[in-house]
XYZ file of C-alpha atoms in Angstrom:
584
model
C -13.950 49.409 -9.257
C -11.601 51.394 -7.761
C -12.025 52.084 -3.295
C -12.432 55.729 -2.102
C -9.558 56.548 -0.157
C -9.954 59.092 3.240
C -6.506 60.916 3.994
C -4.466 58.846 1.362
C -5.530 55.736 2.850
C -7.430 53.203 1.016
C -10.888 52.157 2.696
C -14.318 50.206 1.637
C -17.787 51.408 1.597
C -19.283 48.974 4.686
C -22.867 49.218 6.121
C -21.777 49.662 9.903
C -23.520 46.482 12.037
C -25.872 49.083 13.481
C -26.957 51.566 11.269
C -26.236 55.215 11.372
C -27.258 55.872 7.463
C -26.533 54.949 4.377
C -23.862 57.623 4.014
C -21.308 56.159 7.221
C -18.272 54.973 6.574
C -16.018 52.790 9.020
C -12.567 54.013 9.746
C -9.455 52.317 7.977
C -8.233 50.490 10.688
C -11.370 48.644 11.267
C -12.285 48.303 7.945
C -8.814 46.715 7.621
C -9.826 44.335 10.738
C -12.792 43.186 9.027
C -11.360 42.697 5.945
C -8.347 40.759 7.094
C -11.148 38.281 9.275
C -13.190 37.979 6.029
C -10.340 36.949 3.857
C -7.191 35.803 5.765
C -3.952 36.063 4.089
C -0.871 34.867 6.099
C 1.360 37.262 7.362
C -0.250 40.058 5.156
C -3.421 42.631 5.749
C -5.831 44.020 2.826
C -5.381 47.485 1.649
C -7.705 47.570 -1.090
C -9.889 45.403 -3.103
C -10.851 45.763 -6.510
C -12.402 43.878 -9.579
C -10.908 42.939 -12.484
C -13.148 42.492 -15.178
C -16.487 40.877 -14.477
C -15.123 37.301 -12.681
C -11.868 38.341 -10.893
C -11.260 39.838 -7.915
C -8.335 41.707 -7.087
C -6.647 42.383 -3.332
C -3.720 44.863 -2.594
C -1.902 43.451 0.555
C 0.990 44.294 2.523
C 3.371 42.469 4.608
C 2.336 43.174 8.846
C 5.995 43.310 9.862
C 7.722 46.650 10.504
C 11.364 45.422 9.235
C 12.722 42.393 8.085
C 15.437 40.161 8.735
C 18.370 39.831 6.400
C 19.143 36.400 5.237
C 22.932 36.355 5.052
C 24.009 37.905 8.430
C 20.633 37.400 10.335
C 20.723 41.077 11.635
C 17.311 43.130 11.393
C 16.649 46.105 9.546
C 13.984 48.464 9.151
C 15.647 50.948 6.444
C 13.412 50.559 3.377
C 15.555 50.606 -0.005
C 12.429 50.371 -2.510
C 9.244 48.557 -3.284
C 8.024 46.134 -5.948
C 4.837 44.239 -6.839
C 3.842 40.624 -7.111
C 0.761 39.000 -8.765
C 0.162 35.806 -7.261
C -3.079 33.951 -7.499
C -4.603 32.773 -4.490
C -7.876 31.064 -3.227
C -11.176 32.004 -5.031
C -13.761 33.709 -3.162
C -17.408 33.400 -3.787
C -16.734 31.458 -6.567
C -14.580 34.073 -8.022
C -10.594 33.665 -8.894
C -8.781 36.015 -6.668
C -5.451 37.678 -7.535
C -3.139 39.127 -5.516
C -1.369 42.483 -5.647
C 1.610 42.099 -3.322
C 3.800 44.910 -2.540
C 7.332 43.422 -1.403
C 9.759 45.542 0.191
C 13.278 45.815 -0.174
C 15.466 46.668 2.691
C 18.955 47.827 3.375
C 21.380 45.623 5.781
C 23.313 48.200 7.547
C 25.635 45.416 8.880
C 29.182 46.895 7.496
C 30.480 43.041 7.101
C 27.597 41.034 5.295
C 28.178 40.566 1.647
C 24.314 41.975 1.140
C 23.945 45.626 0.237
C 20.201 45.502 -0.044
C 17.612 42.100 0.564
C 13.685 41.885 0.011
C 11.237 40.674 2.797
C 10.564 37.044 3.226
C 6.793 36.095 2.696
C 7.611 32.694 2.718
C 4.264 31.891 4.709
C 2.250 32.998 1.813
C 4.525 32.383 -1.358
C 7.347 30.619 -2.557
C 10.166 32.444 -4.270
C 9.058 32.931 -7.618
C 5.916 31.652 -7.842
C 2.566 32.446 -9.362
C 0.310 30.912 -6.900
C -0.075 31.137 -3.216
C 1.029 27.790 -1.152
C -2.591 27.137 0.009
C -3.647 27.619 -3.695
C -1.119 25.276 -4.952
C -2.113 22.691 -2.006
C -5.816 22.757 -3.063
C -4.655 22.145 -6.620
C -2.375 19.224 -5.668
C -5.291 17.875 -3.742
C -7.429 17.523 -6.606
C -4.992 16.065 -8.836
C -4.090 13.391 -6.242
C -7.736 12.721 -5.986
C -8.766 12.866 -9.764
C -5.779 12.532 -11.700
C -4.170 15.397 -13.639
C -6.957 15.443 -16.946
C -9.932 15.027 -14.935
C -8.343 17.267 -12.236
C -8.046 20.102 -14.768
C -11.316 19.663 -15.522
C -12.501 19.923 -12.177
C -10.841 22.610 -11.109
C -12.454 25.268 -13.905
C -15.732 25.693 -12.456
C -14.291 25.723 -9.173
C -12.327 28.875 -10.099
C -8.742 27.781 -9.422
C -7.960 26.813 -13.061
C -4.695 24.739 -13.755
C -3.470 22.706 -16.639
C -2.831 19.097 -16.305
C 1.087 19.370 -16.608
C 0.938 21.909 -13.619
C -0.958 19.419 -11.350
C 1.453 17.036 -12.440
C 4.384 19.102 -11.715
C 2.485 20.206 -8.006
C 1.807 16.198 -7.437
C 5.526 15.383 -8.221
C 6.744 18.050 -5.969
C 4.181 17.499 -3.032
C 6.337 15.847 0.201
C 5.688 12.823 1.116
C 3.827 11.995 4.985
C 6.336 11.384 7.409
C 7.149 7.988 7.902
C 5.936 6.014 10.799
C 7.032 2.216 11.532
C 4.380 -0.010 11.562
C 3.543 -2.612 14.366
C 1.107 -4.850 12.277
C 2.058 -5.191 8.576
C 0.112 -6.363 5.744
C 1.598 -7.406 2.257
C 0.039 -8.464 -1.037
C 0.775 -7.876 -4.855
C -1.067 -5.985 -7.439
C -0.542 -6.217 -10.974
C 1.722 -3.065 -12.420
C 0.817 -4.813 -16.137
C -1.276 -8.573 -15.511
C 0.870 -11.280 -16.081
C 4.005 -9.429 -16.820
C 4.998 -6.708 -13.896
C 3.822 -7.330 -10.219
C 4.682 -4.879 -7.329
C 3.795 -5.022 -3.497
C 1.740 -2.986 -1.244
C 2.156 -2.518 2.351
C -0.499 -1.828 4.700
C -0.477 -0.529 8.495
C -3.157 -2.426 9.469
C -3.941 -0.825 12.881
C -3.735 2.731 11.216
C -5.547 1.459 8.077
C -3.139 3.055 5.975
C -0.758 2.490 3.355
C 2.583 2.816 4.353
C 4.484 2.311 1.180
C 4.403 0.647 -2.418
C 7.435 -1.446 -4.103
C 8.269 -1.835 -7.674
C 8.148 -5.904 -7.209
C 7.413 -8.581 -5.219
C 10.454 -10.465 -4.798
C 11.659 -11.230 -1.305
C 15.050 -8.939 -1.828
C 13.049 -5.902 -2.080
C 10.190 -6.592 0.518
C 13.206 -7.700 3.123
C 15.148 -4.786 2.723
C 12.477 -2.633 3.293
C 11.819 -4.441 6.060
C 15.314 -4.218 7.603
C 14.893 -0.166 6.937
C 11.761 -0.256 9.199
C 12.357 -2.239 12.569
C 9.663 -2.501 14.896
C 7.291 -4.964 13.031
C 5.810 -7.737 14.944
C 3.235 -8.962 13.149
C 3.100 -9.678 9.187
C 0.083 -11.015 7.470
C 0.364 -12.200 4.176
C -0.841 -14.751 1.521
C 0.524 -18.227 1.115
C 3.630 -16.980 -1.176
C 6.681 -18.292 -1.004
C 8.371 -14.964 -1.936
C 7.095 -13.127 1.035
C 7.714 -15.804 3.801
C 11.139 -15.774 2.740
C 11.296 -11.905 2.992
C 9.733 -12.034 6.522
C 11.890 -14.657 7.665
C 14.939 -12.431 6.257
C 13.747 -8.910 7.123
C 11.712 -9.059 10.288
C 12.871 -12.907 11.598
C 11.085 -12.170 15.082
C 8.225 -11.212 13.224
C 4.751 -13.596 13.498
C 3.771 -14.399 10.294
C 0.179 -14.746 9.677
C -1.731 -16.860 6.840
C -4.442 -15.177 5.459
C -7.818 -16.955 5.982
C -9.232 -16.277 2.399
C -6.417 -17.570 0.641
C -6.667 -20.906 2.937
C -9.906 -21.088 1.731
C -9.057 -20.427 -1.714
C -6.318 -22.940 -1.791
C -8.538 -25.599 -0.478
C -11.222 -25.363 -3.044
C -8.626 -25.351 -5.387
C -7.057 -28.366 -3.742
C -10.614 -30.403 -4.302
C -10.845 -28.690 -7.860
C -7.591 -30.543 -8.938
C -8.811 -33.843 -7.750
C -12.032 -33.476 -9.647
C -10.425 -32.836 -12.795
C -8.570 -35.853 -12.853
C -11.798 -38.123 -11.428
C -14.474 -36.250 -13.102
C -14.727 -38.660 -15.980
C -15.079 -41.862 -13.297
C -17.542 -39.343 -11.231
C -19.853 -38.442 -14.294
C -20.345 -42.665 -15.184
C -21.945 -42.506 -11.531
C -25.719 -43.405 -11.570
C -28.068 -40.443 -10.562
C -29.881 -40.446 -7.296
C -33.772 -40.573 -7.334
C -35.445 -37.030 -6.055
C -37.940 -37.811 -2.882
C -39.606 -34.526 -4.329
C -42.318 -34.584 -6.881
C -41.745 -31.246 -7.998
C -41.699 -30.461 -11.709
C -38.336 -30.796 -13.547
C -36.567 -27.886 -14.197
C -35.296 -27.041 -17.629
C -32.241 -28.777 -17.974
C -31.005 -28.143 -21.695
C -31.071 -24.928 -24.011
C -32.461 -24.864 -27.038
C -31.441 -27.096 -30.015
C -28.148 -25.810 -31.720
C -27.604 -25.549 -35.210
C -25.858 -27.491 -37.438
C -22.886 -25.193 -37.747
C -22.809 -24.872 -34.101
C -22.886 -28.619 -33.661
C -19.930 -28.979 -36.125
C -17.936 -26.627 -34.710
C -18.104 -27.722 -31.163
C -17.057 -31.100 -32.511
C -14.006 -29.603 -34.402
C -13.070 -27.825 -31.131
C -13.572 -30.930 -29.226
C -11.435 -33.112 -31.682
C -8.484 -30.515 -31.295
C -8.736 -30.540 -27.274
C -8.604 -34.600 -27.342
C -5.151 -34.185 -29.353
C -3.921 -31.749 -27.099
C -4.849 -34.056 -24.300
C -3.137 -37.265 -25.724
C 0.129 -34.989 -26.468
C 0.001 -33.658 -22.797
C -0.549 -37.357 -21.382
C 2.193 -38.694 -23.816
C 4.946 -36.360 -22.796
C 3.993 -36.074 -18.957
C 4.091 -40.107 -18.827
C 7.241 -40.061 -20.300
C 8.803 -37.822 -17.504
C 8.702 -34.594 -18.902
C 8.222 -31.527 -16.627
C 4.931 -29.602 -16.610
C 6.800 -26.330 -17.432
C 8.612 -28.127 -20.498
C 5.299 -29.261 -21.535
C 3.816 -25.845 -21.322
C 6.604 -24.502 -23.554
C 6.791 -26.913 -26.228
C 2.739 -26.542 -26.761
C 2.328 -23.194 -25.788
C -0.689 -23.925 -23.311
C -1.399 -22.442 -20.120
C 0.168 -23.748 -17.199
C -3.369 -24.588 -15.389
C -4.305 -26.638 -18.863
C -1.445 -28.650 -18.848
C -1.834 -29.344 -14.992
C -5.541 -30.271 -15.621
C -4.430 -32.441 -19.095
C -1.489 -34.170 -16.886
C -3.636 -35.228 -14.142
C -7.076 -36.284 -15.567
C -7.388 -40.020 -15.922
C -9.573 -39.812 -19.212
C -10.181 -37.145 -21.605
C -11.968 -33.954 -19.532
C -15.474 -33.575 -21.236
C -16.437 -30.014 -20.832
C -19.888 -29.767 -18.918
C -22.741 -28.858 -19.951
C -23.594 -25.458 -19.075
C -27.023 -24.883 -17.041
C -29.226 -23.058 -18.787
C -29.952 -19.438 -17.891
C -33.240 -17.925 -16.938
C -36.085 -17.859 -19.743
C -39.042 -16.417 -20.631
C -40.751 -19.576 -20.607
C -39.614 -20.886 -17.545
C -43.028 -19.884 -15.436
C -45.186 -21.394 -18.044
C -43.206 -25.057 -18.362
C -45.609 -26.592 -16.158
C -48.708 -25.867 -18.299
C -46.551 -26.814 -21.601
C -45.669 -30.153 -20.378
C -49.283 -30.804 -19.187
C -50.771 -29.708 -22.408
C -48.139 -31.741 -24.483
C -49.389 -34.546 -22.359
C -52.550 -34.114 -23.483
C -51.681 -34.385 -27.082
C -51.591 -31.009 -27.995
C -48.609 -30.175 -30.475
C -49.608 -27.172 -32.241
C -46.833 -24.888 -31.170
C -49.114 -21.282 -32.233
C -52.173 -22.842 -30.425
C -49.878 -23.078 -26.870
C -48.548 -19.498 -28.042
C -51.978 -17.992 -27.820
C -52.662 -19.868 -24.669
C -49.522 -18.796 -22.945
C -49.835 -15.007 -24.292
C -53.407 -15.452 -22.649
C -51.713 -15.958 -19.347
C -49.226 -12.721 -19.727
C -46.140 -14.318 -21.576
C -44.806 -11.638 -23.365
C -42.401 -13.401 -25.746
C -42.661 -14.753 -29.375
C -43.977 -18.022 -31.022
C -40.502 -18.986 -32.075
C -39.615 -19.571 -28.399
C -42.578 -22.046 -28.072
C -41.892 -23.838 -31.448
C -38.198 -24.364 -30.171
C -39.217 -25.669 -26.812
C -41.447 -28.178 -28.825
C -39.409 -29.344 -31.452
C -37.658 -31.909 -29.567
C -40.422 -33.154 -27.590
C -43.024 -33.946 -30.451
C -44.464 -37.346 -30.713
C -44.430 -37.187 -34.573
C -42.723 -34.627 -37.100
C -44.643 -31.579 -37.798
C -46.633 -31.295 -41.184
C -44.066 -28.287 -41.952
C -41.178 -30.305 -41.393
C -38.920 -31.013 -44.487
C -39.014 -34.800 -45.523
C -35.141 -34.844 -45.587
C -35.071 -33.820 -41.993
C -37.931 -35.870 -40.679
C -35.542 -39.077 -40.021
C -32.929 -37.027 -38.674
C -35.015 -35.112 -36.001
C -33.401 -35.344 -32.583
C -34.762 -36.784 -29.612
C -34.419 -35.715 -26.023
C -31.940 -37.534 -24.198
C -31.173 -38.045 -20.650
C -27.461 -37.115 -21.187
C -28.159 -33.661 -19.696
C -29.491 -35.231 -16.741
C -26.727 -37.678 -16.142
C -24.235 -34.861 -16.475
C -22.154 -33.265 -13.861
C -21.081 -29.341 -13.592
C -17.669 -28.643 -14.130
C -14.834 -29.240 -11.370
C -14.913 -25.958 -10.828
C -18.829 -25.841 -10.045
C -18.141 -29.226 -8.146
C -15.346 -27.853 -6.084
C -17.490 -24.600 -4.538
C -20.566 -27.097 -3.846
C -18.188 -29.238 -1.638
C -16.217 -26.527 0.439
C -19.667 -24.942 0.669
C -21.714 -25.592 4.293
C -24.540 -28.002 3.552
C -26.918 -25.403 5.157
C -26.046 -23.086 2.398
C -27.196 -25.790 -0.442
C -30.288 -26.184 -2.140
C -31.800 -29.709 -2.624
C -30.440 -30.196 -6.198
C -26.968 -29.411 -4.974
C -27.354 -31.682 -2.252
C -28.451 -34.530 -4.271
C -25.500 -33.829 -6.796
C -23.343 -34.290 -3.886
C -25.212 -37.527 -2.574
C -24.637 -39.044 -5.954
C -20.648 -38.143 -6.177
C -20.106 -39.477 -2.687
C -21.314 -42.742 -3.776
C -17.656 -43.036 -4.789
C -15.574 -43.867 -1.503
C -12.506 -41.982 -2.527
C -14.760 -38.729 -3.463
C -16.494 -39.042 -0.330
C -13.230 -39.003 1.546
C -11.952 -36.291 -0.190
C -15.178 -34.110 0.123
C -15.709 -34.491 3.747
C -12.179 -33.631 4.622
C -12.264 -30.446 2.371
C -15.358 -29.637 4.642
C -13.730 -30.160 7.689
C -10.816 -27.871 6.940
C -13.021 -24.737 5.674
C -15.388 -25.375 8.954
C -12.095 -25.074 10.457
C -10.889 -22.087 9.235
C -14.619 -20.308 9.198
C -15.189 -21.333 12.546
C -11.925 -20.410 14.436
C -11.809 -19.569 18.069
C -9.410 -17.002 19.087
C -8.782 -17.551 22.877
C -6.070 -16.386 25.180
C -2.358 -17.226 24.293
C -2.082 -18.963 27.762
C -5.110 -21.421 26.976
C -4.852 -24.374 24.803
C -6.642 -23.215 21.386
C -9.573 -25.960 20.293
C -8.814 -24.757 16.878
C -5.250 -25.943 16.753
C -5.896 -29.069 18.024
C -8.559 -29.722 15.481
C -5.942 -28.507 12.980
C -3.298 -30.694 14.335
C -5.757 -33.993 13.988
C -6.838 -32.932 10.585
C -3.432 -32.273 9.237
C -2.255 -36.052 10.433
C -5.344 -37.310 8.822
C -5.032 -35.670 5.607
C -1.207 -36.447 5.279
C -1.840 -40.328 5.128
C -5.792 -40.325 3.580
C -3.532 -41.789 0.205
C -5.028 -39.040 -2.066
C -2.278 -37.634 -3.560
C -3.995 -33.821 -4.309
C -4.994 -34.003 -0.490
C -1.177 -35.345 0.678
C 0.139 -32.403 -1.204
C -2.141 -29.669 -0.070
C -1.672 -30.901 3.479
C 2.461 -31.020 2.923
C 2.113 -27.558 2.075
C 0.319 -26.177 4.812
C 2.749 -28.345 7.327
C 5.592 -26.325 5.792
C 4.203 -23.116 7.432
C 2.633 -24.450 10.352
C 3.234 -21.494 12.172
C 1.417 -19.122 10.076
C -1.531 -21.423 9.759
C -1.525 -21.639 13.567
C -1.710 -17.895 13.861
C -4.022 -17.298 11.205
C -6.429 -19.303 13.334
C -5.367 -17.797 17.056
C -5.215 -14.468 15.794
C -7.738 -11.440 14.557
C -5.375 -10.477 11.739
C -6.043 -11.381 8.056
C -5.482 -9.752 4.667
C -8.618 -8.457 4.213
C -7.672 -4.703 4.786
C -5.030 -5.227 2.106
C -6.911 -6.580 -0.491
C -9.377 -3.653 -0.278
C -6.366 -1.120 -0.670
C -5.382 -3.329 -3.655
C -8.754 -2.444 -4.940
C -8.491 1.250 -4.258
C -4.736 1.166 -5.913
C -6.097 -0.184 -8.912
C -9.172 2.390 -9.250
C -6.190 5.033 -9.055
C -4.436 3.258 -11.681
C -6.943 3.154 -13.935
C -7.424 6.505 -13.349
C -4.305 7.427 -15.224
C -5.233 5.110 -18.498
C -1.924 3.301 -17.865
C 0.186 6.246 -19.005
C 1.737 7.855 -15.255
C 5.019 6.370 -14.368
C 5.322 4.379 -11.260
C 6.515 7.433 -8.861
C 3.398 9.286 -9.736
C 1.473 6.188 -8.916
C 3.111 5.597 -5.391
C 2.526 9.168 -4.542
C -1.171 9.038 -5.344
C -1.619 5.960 -3.381
C 0.113 7.830 -0.344
C -1.046 11.352 -0.695
C -5.103 10.586 -2.029
C -7.330 11.443 0.557
């Protein structure tokens, strides 16, 4: 509704602070002052407030300045020429969208030497030229778009009374200015996948300011080194063990101290043990089991019996893998490079490496069964079977009385391979082919990856079963030596001692002793790993003596992936880079 006027000037009906009656009115100047404090508009004052429809508010505003400065000759003028009205949208108020009725004046330029006859008074603090929204509304909409994305941001802005289309948000996001660049002193570098397996980029993080400095379109050494040359002053660079980043740091910031990431050191140590176990797995599998001292009941070691189709499918898969293994070994012994074998046979790089280093065909490890509803009742089932009860339905009824929630089929399958004699319902054709429980599962070993994980864990974190497994493996002299070296290395990285630079660091001395022993241990996988550590010895020593690491960079990579997936893979690299740098 319109506002009542007093003497030709607009005003509002407002109750005073100390009431003097319902009909009391506030003077125009006091009213304008209160409206300005309630809804502040940069460089303007509110003249009139009206409601447009049922959901929108309209504010009539005017510039506070008396005159204006000519944009050409810079001379000030107070001679009005005319006025016109602009209708930009502003920030909402009380959950309602707000539209301004901005009365803009034109002034005469009284400078005879100026080429302009008239000019418009500037309102740059509030509004850009030819803009349909105020600067602060555009800033708020852009912030929502940077945080949630264009499509989600458009859906979010509608209930916030700041509606905008996804295309409008994209334009605002592309026009948003980048933050002022600051020269980082401690820089973290890591790669991230724009398209996993094909396209990778680099992320640069200021570890002291805890913010992303820049995002690069690739992870090559020239790109990173050029960035470092443009941003002088980097004193510490943390990285993974990538040779590309090492060359980039050496070329772009040769005086900076490189620090290898400790998590990647632990990862590479476990991978070294896994590579050795892949070749020696067949030999270790033949080692005898170590008897357990505890008298606890044996856990379930195998899953339920597989069907005939599953067995035949497994045999066919093993035949194919065996043929591939033999072909890889033949080519490798003939001197073909692993990369050539991978391209010829169209295999994964790790598969070719595993088959080439394996002394015997690497059988698939038997999977440990997952938790089952029968696990809490295994002891009761074993005792009743030892007493001679082989009636599955009777056993199921007993378990149900104890609270077993499963069906009788699980009990039938458990009892199937443990019967002393075939059940009456077993067909005659299958009585002679009935499978019997074997100790193959008991004598089997976990996969090389699982074993490598156990080998690098502290002994205090292992269960009695895992400790017995390691004792069985350490019956092999070479295995005992490799496991001891791996455990010493991981303990050295985990329990590093940060001391003053002037004092000798015990971690460095222990590392040097470990490096000398590893380089002459006689195990190829360990010697290769130690030679790689020796090549970047300064970065490894810095990792053991300084507090810096790439842990913060990994967190920023996780944030970058989250923003990338918000855009469903359809955004350009430039937009993703802006969101990473500007998103709150």
